[in-house]
Amino acid sequence: MKEVNYKHLRFNPFTLIGDEWMLVTAGNAVSGCNTMTASWGHLGSLWGHDDPTAVIYLRPSRYTKEFVDREGRFSLCVMDPSFKEQMGYLGSVSGRDEDKIARTGLTPVYADGTVYFAQAKLVLVCRKLYAAELQEDGFLCRDIIEANYPRRDFHTMYVGKIEKVLVRDEEYLMH
Ligand SMILES: Cc1cc2nc3c(=O)[nH]c(=O)nc-3n(C[C@H](O)[C@H](O)[C@H](O)COP(=O)(O)O)c2cc1C
């Protein structure tokens, strides 16, 4: 994989996250890692001119959240559509119950202060800047609560500074 400047990336962030999905992964080489599929998140700019950021949302029940909370960094991996079945599995079974990574055959690469997958097409290495649970009082549209949080298990929002971008091929690069 090759490191690129985030300014040279070209893709639709809405479809990239919402339709292609991504893997949120955290951990370290000593105690291991966990990963899960995510389709909620944002890419943009916050708190500085040269500070690309990624925002992700993790429910309290996710095993991956324990790893993200423990570590200073997490990674976001975009996979080829041929991995859709594995991503469905990684997004429906918990790493508490099965060795998900071994079962999918993905290869964790411990590098850059975090962990990502050798098979990823695009990797964003993120350093955590901010984490906070969504607050019930903050919802201006109450319908969202009933639709998504009948058990009031609000997501925690994490803002990560994108420290490094790795790409496998030219697909995501401007020409
Ligand atoms: C397409 C898809 C998108 C998902 N997006 C999110 C998300 O953005 N945030 C979240 O907390 N869970 C999301 N999930 C659910 C987790 O991936 C799922 O609960 C997973 O089994 C958690 O695994 P873990 O317990 O090993 O962390 C998504 C699942 C799928 C299939």
GROMACS .gro file of C-alpha atoms and ligand atoms in nm:
model
  206
    1MET     CA    1   0.000   0.000   0.000
    2LYS     CA    2   0.117   0.347  -0.076
    3GLU     CA    3   0.089   0.655   0.144
    4VAL     CA    4  -0.078   0.953  -0.023
    5ASN     CA    5  -0.167   1.309   0.070
    6TYR     CA    6  -0.537   1.334   0.164
    7LYS     CA    7  -0.564   1.633  -0.073
    8HIS     CA    8  -0.511   1.396  -0.365
    9LEU     CA    9  -0.805   1.170  -0.279
   10ARG     CA   10  -1.110   1.154  -0.501
   11PHE     CA   11  -1.430   0.976  -0.400
   12ASN     CA   12  -1.786   1.037  -0.292
   13PRO     CA   13  -1.778   1.032   0.091
   14PHE     CA   14  -2.153   0.969   0.115
   15THR     CA   15  -2.150   0.650  -0.089
   16LEU     CA   16  -1.807   0.547   0.036
   17ILE     CA   17  -1.925   0.524   0.397
   18GLY     CA   18  -2.298   0.472   0.356
   19ASP     CA   19  -2.297   0.216   0.073
   20GLU     CA   20  -1.949   0.066   0.051
   21TRP     CA   21  -1.916   0.061   0.433
   22MET     CA   22  -1.588   0.055   0.622
   23LEU     CA   23  -1.418  -0.151   0.889
   24VAL     CA   24  -1.343   0.022   1.217
   25THR     CA   25  -1.047  -0.148   1.378
   26ALA     CA   26  -0.835  -0.084   1.687
   27GLY     CA   27  -0.585  -0.273   1.896
   28ASN     CA   28  -0.215  -0.339   1.934
   29ALA     CA   29   0.032  -0.612   1.852
   30VAL     CA   30   0.056  -0.730   2.214
   31SER     CA   31  -0.308  -0.770   2.309
   32GLY     CA   32  -0.463  -0.807   1.964
   33CYS     CA   33  -0.739  -0.622   1.790
   34ASN     CA   34  -1.104  -0.627   1.695
   35THR     CA   35  -1.295  -0.498   1.398
   36MET     CA   36  -1.654  -0.423   1.300
   37THR     CA   37  -1.841  -0.295   0.999
   38ALA     CA   38  -1.966   0.064   1.009
   39SER     CA   39  -2.180   0.263   0.770
   40TRP     CA   40  -2.236   0.571   0.982
   41GLY     CA   41  -1.968   0.834   0.980
   42HIS     CA   42  -1.834   1.151   0.825
   43LEU     CA   43  -1.520   1.275   0.661
   44GLY     CA   44  -1.437   1.644   0.665
   45SER     CA   45  -1.246   1.919   0.829
   46LEU     CA   46  -1.247   2.038   1.188
   47TRP     CA   47  -1.036   2.249   1.422
   48GLY     CA   48  -0.770   2.356   1.177
   49HIS     CA   49  -0.678   2.437   0.822
   50ASP     CA   50  -0.483   2.123   0.760
   51ASP     CA   51  -0.676   1.885   0.982
   52PRO     CA   52  -0.877   1.630   0.790
   53THR     CA   53  -1.097   1.442   1.033
   54ALA     CA   54  -1.317   1.135   1.040
   55VAL     CA   55  -1.615   1.091   1.272
   56ILE     CA   56  -1.748   0.748   1.367
   57TYR     CA   57  -2.031   0.636   1.591
   58LEU     CA   58  -2.011   0.325   1.809
   59ARG     CA   59  -2.287   0.179   2.020
   60PRO     CA   60  -2.193   0.086   2.379
   61SER     CA   61  -2.246  -0.284   2.313
   62ARG     CA   62  -1.976  -0.312   2.043
   63TYR     CA   63  -1.669  -0.509   2.148
   64THR     CA   64  -1.469  -0.291   1.909
   65LYS     CA   65  -1.560   0.008   2.125
   66GLU     CA   66  -1.351  -0.135   2.410
   67PHE     CA   67  -1.049  -0.140   2.179
   68VAL     CA   68  -1.116   0.207   2.041
   69ASP     CA   69  -1.154   0.341   2.396
   70ARG     CA   70  -0.828   0.180   2.509
   71GLU     CA   71  -0.614   0.286   2.215
   72GLY     CA   72  -0.503   0.628   2.102
   73ARG     CA   73  -0.580   0.548   1.738
   74PHE     CA   74  -0.821   0.355   1.521
   75SER     CA   75  -0.825   0.279   1.152
   76LEU     CA   76  -1.093   0.293   0.886
   77CYS     CA   77  -1.058   0.042   0.604
   78VAL     CA   78  -1.250   0.047   0.278
   79MET     CA   79  -1.266  -0.297   0.120
   80ASP     CA   80  -1.329  -0.419  -0.231
   81PRO     CA   81  -1.696  -0.513  -0.299
   82SER     CA   82  -1.582  -0.875  -0.318
   83PHE     CA   83  -1.551  -0.858   0.064
   84LYS     CA   84  -1.918  -0.768   0.111
   85GLU     CA   85  -2.005  -1.107   0.259
   86GLN     CA   86  -1.720  -1.086   0.510
   87MET     CA   87  -1.827  -0.733   0.598
   88GLY     CA   88  -2.180  -0.853   0.659
   89TYR     CA   89  -2.039  -1.114   0.895
   90LEU     CA   90  -1.809  -0.867   1.072
   91GLY     CA   91  -2.112  -0.643   1.116
   92SER     CA   92  -2.344  -0.902   1.264
   93VAL     CA   93  -2.129  -1.123   1.489
   94SER     CA   94  -1.933  -0.993   1.787
   95GLY     CA   95  -1.563  -1.051   1.842
   96ARG     CA   96  -1.663  -1.145   2.196
   97ASP     CA   97  -1.818  -1.463   2.058
   98GLU     CA   98  -1.598  -1.562   1.765
   99ASP     CA   99  -1.252  -1.501   1.628
  100LYS     CA  100  -1.399  -1.294   1.347
  101ILE     CA  101  -1.076  -1.186   1.188
  102ALA     CA  102  -0.942  -1.541   1.161
  103ARG     CA  103  -1.271  -1.657   1.009
  104THR     CA  104  -1.266  -1.391   0.738
  105GLY     CA  105  -0.902  -1.453   0.654
  106LEU     CA  106  -0.818  -1.083   0.679
  107THR     CA  107  -0.457  -1.005   0.768
  108PRO     CA  108  -0.407  -0.749   1.045
  109VAL     CA  109  -0.111  -0.517   0.992
  110TYR     CA  110   0.012  -0.354   1.311
  111ALA     CA  111   0.168  -0.027   1.203
  112ASP     CA  112   0.143   0.348   1.242
  113GLY     CA  113   0.030   0.317   1.602
  114THR     CA  114  -0.277   0.115   1.512
  115VAL     CA  115  -0.391  -0.184   1.308
  116TYR     CA  116  -0.550  -0.217   0.966
  117PHE     CA  117  -0.596  -0.489   0.706
  118ALA     CA  118  -0.350  -0.582   0.433
  119GLN     CA  119  -0.643  -0.644   0.193
  120ALA     CA  120  -0.793  -0.293   0.233
  121LYS     CA  121  -0.825  -0.069  -0.073
  122LEU     CA  122  -0.808   0.249   0.131
  123VAL     CA  123  -0.692   0.297   0.490
  124LEU     CA  124  -0.739   0.606   0.706
  125VAL     CA  125  -0.524   0.605   1.020
  126CYS     CA  126  -0.700   0.821   1.278
  127ARG     CA  127  -0.576   0.964   1.607
  128LYS     CA  128  -0.855   1.019   1.856
  129LEU     CA  129  -0.922   1.385   1.930
  130TYR     CA  130  -1.264   1.374   2.090
  131ALA     CA  131  -1.511   1.118   2.221
  132ALA     CA  132  -1.853   1.177   2.369
  133GLU     CA  133  -2.178   0.989   2.400
  134LEU     CA  134  -2.472   1.141   2.215
  135GLN     CA  135  -2.706   1.304   2.464
  136GLU     CA  136  -3.081   1.257   2.464
  137ASP     CA  137  -3.129   1.631   2.525
  138GLY     CA  138  -2.937   1.708   2.209
  139PHE     CA  139  -3.186   1.547   1.970
  140LEU     CA  140  -3.389   1.820   1.802
  141CYS     CA  141  -3.577   1.559   1.604
  142ARG     CA  142  -3.721   1.324   1.864
  143ASP     CA  143  -3.823   1.069   1.599
  144ILE     CA  144  -3.458   0.970   1.570
  145ILE     CA  145  -3.461   0.853   1.931
  146GLU     CA  146  -3.761   0.629   1.892
  147ALA     CA  147  -3.635   0.492   1.560
  148ASN     CA  148  -3.278   0.424   1.670
  149TYR     CA  149  -3.257   0.425   2.047
  150PRO     CA  150  -3.566   0.263   2.203
  151ARG     CA  151  -3.326   0.130   2.468
  152ARG     CA  152  -3.145   0.464   2.501
  153ASP     CA  153  -2.815   0.300   2.406
  154PHE     CA  154  -2.681   0.612   2.241
  155HIS     CA  155  -2.376   0.593   2.019
  156THR     CA  156  -2.046   0.739   2.127
  157MET     CA  157  -1.911   0.979   1.868
  158TYR     CA  158  -1.537   0.976   1.802
  159VAL     CA  159  -1.359   1.246   1.608
  160GLY     CA  160  -1.026   1.125   1.473
  161LYS     CA  161  -0.759   1.329   1.303
  162ILE     CA  162  -0.664   1.151   0.981
  163GLU     CA  163  -0.290   1.119   1.025
  164LYS     CA  164  -0.217   0.893   0.734
  165VAL     CA  165  -0.389   0.778   0.415
  166LEU     CA  166  -0.288   0.455   0.242
  167VAL     CA  167  -0.422   0.337  -0.093
  168ARG     CA  168  -0.387   0.008  -0.275
  169ASP     CA  169  -0.441   0.138  -0.628
  170GLU     CA  170  -0.517   0.456  -0.817
  171GLU     CA  171  -0.895   0.426  -0.786
  172TYR     CA  172  -0.925   0.685  -0.512
  173LEU     CA  173  -0.666   0.928  -0.649
  174MET     CA  174  -0.711   1.239  -0.863
  175HIS     CA  175  -0.540   1.215  -1.197
  176LIG     C1  176  -2.366  -0.239   0.716
  176LIG     C2  177  -2.347  -0.227   0.866
  176LIG     C3  178  -2.318  -0.104   0.921
  176LIG     C4  179  -2.300  -0.089   1.059
  176LIG     N1  180  -2.268   0.035   1.110
  176LIG     C5  181  -2.247   0.050   1.243
  176LIG     C6  182  -2.208   0.176   1.296
  176LIG     O1  183  -2.185   0.275   1.223
  176LIG     N2  184  -2.194   0.186   1.431
  176LIG     C7  185  -2.216   0.080   1.516
  176LIG     O2  186  -2.202   0.093   1.637
  176LIG     N3  187  -2.250  -0.044   1.466
  176LIG     C8  188  -2.265  -0.060   1.332
  176LIG     N4  189  -2.295  -0.183   1.281
  176LIG     C9  190  -2.310  -0.299   1.372
  176LIG    C10  191  -2.178  -0.364   1.413
  176LIG     O3  192  -2.092  -0.379   1.302
  176LIG    C11  193  -2.210  -0.502   1.474
  176LIG     O4  194  -2.287  -0.486   1.589
  176LIG    C12  195  -2.087  -0.586   1.502
  176LIG     O5  196  -2.126  -0.720   1.518
  176LIG    C13  197  -2.010  -0.540   1.625
  176LIG     O6  198  -1.902  -0.627   1.643
  176LIG     P1  199  -1.810  -0.628   1.773
  176LIG     O7  200  -1.900  -0.658   1.892
  176LIG     O8  201  -1.709  -0.737   1.745
  176LIG     O9  202  -1.748  -0.493   1.783
  176LIG    C14  203  -2.313  -0.201   1.144
  176LIG    C15  204  -2.343  -0.327   1.087
  176LIG    C16  205  -2.358  -0.340   0.950
  176LIG    C17  206  -2.388  -0.475   0.891
   0.00000   0.00000   0.00000
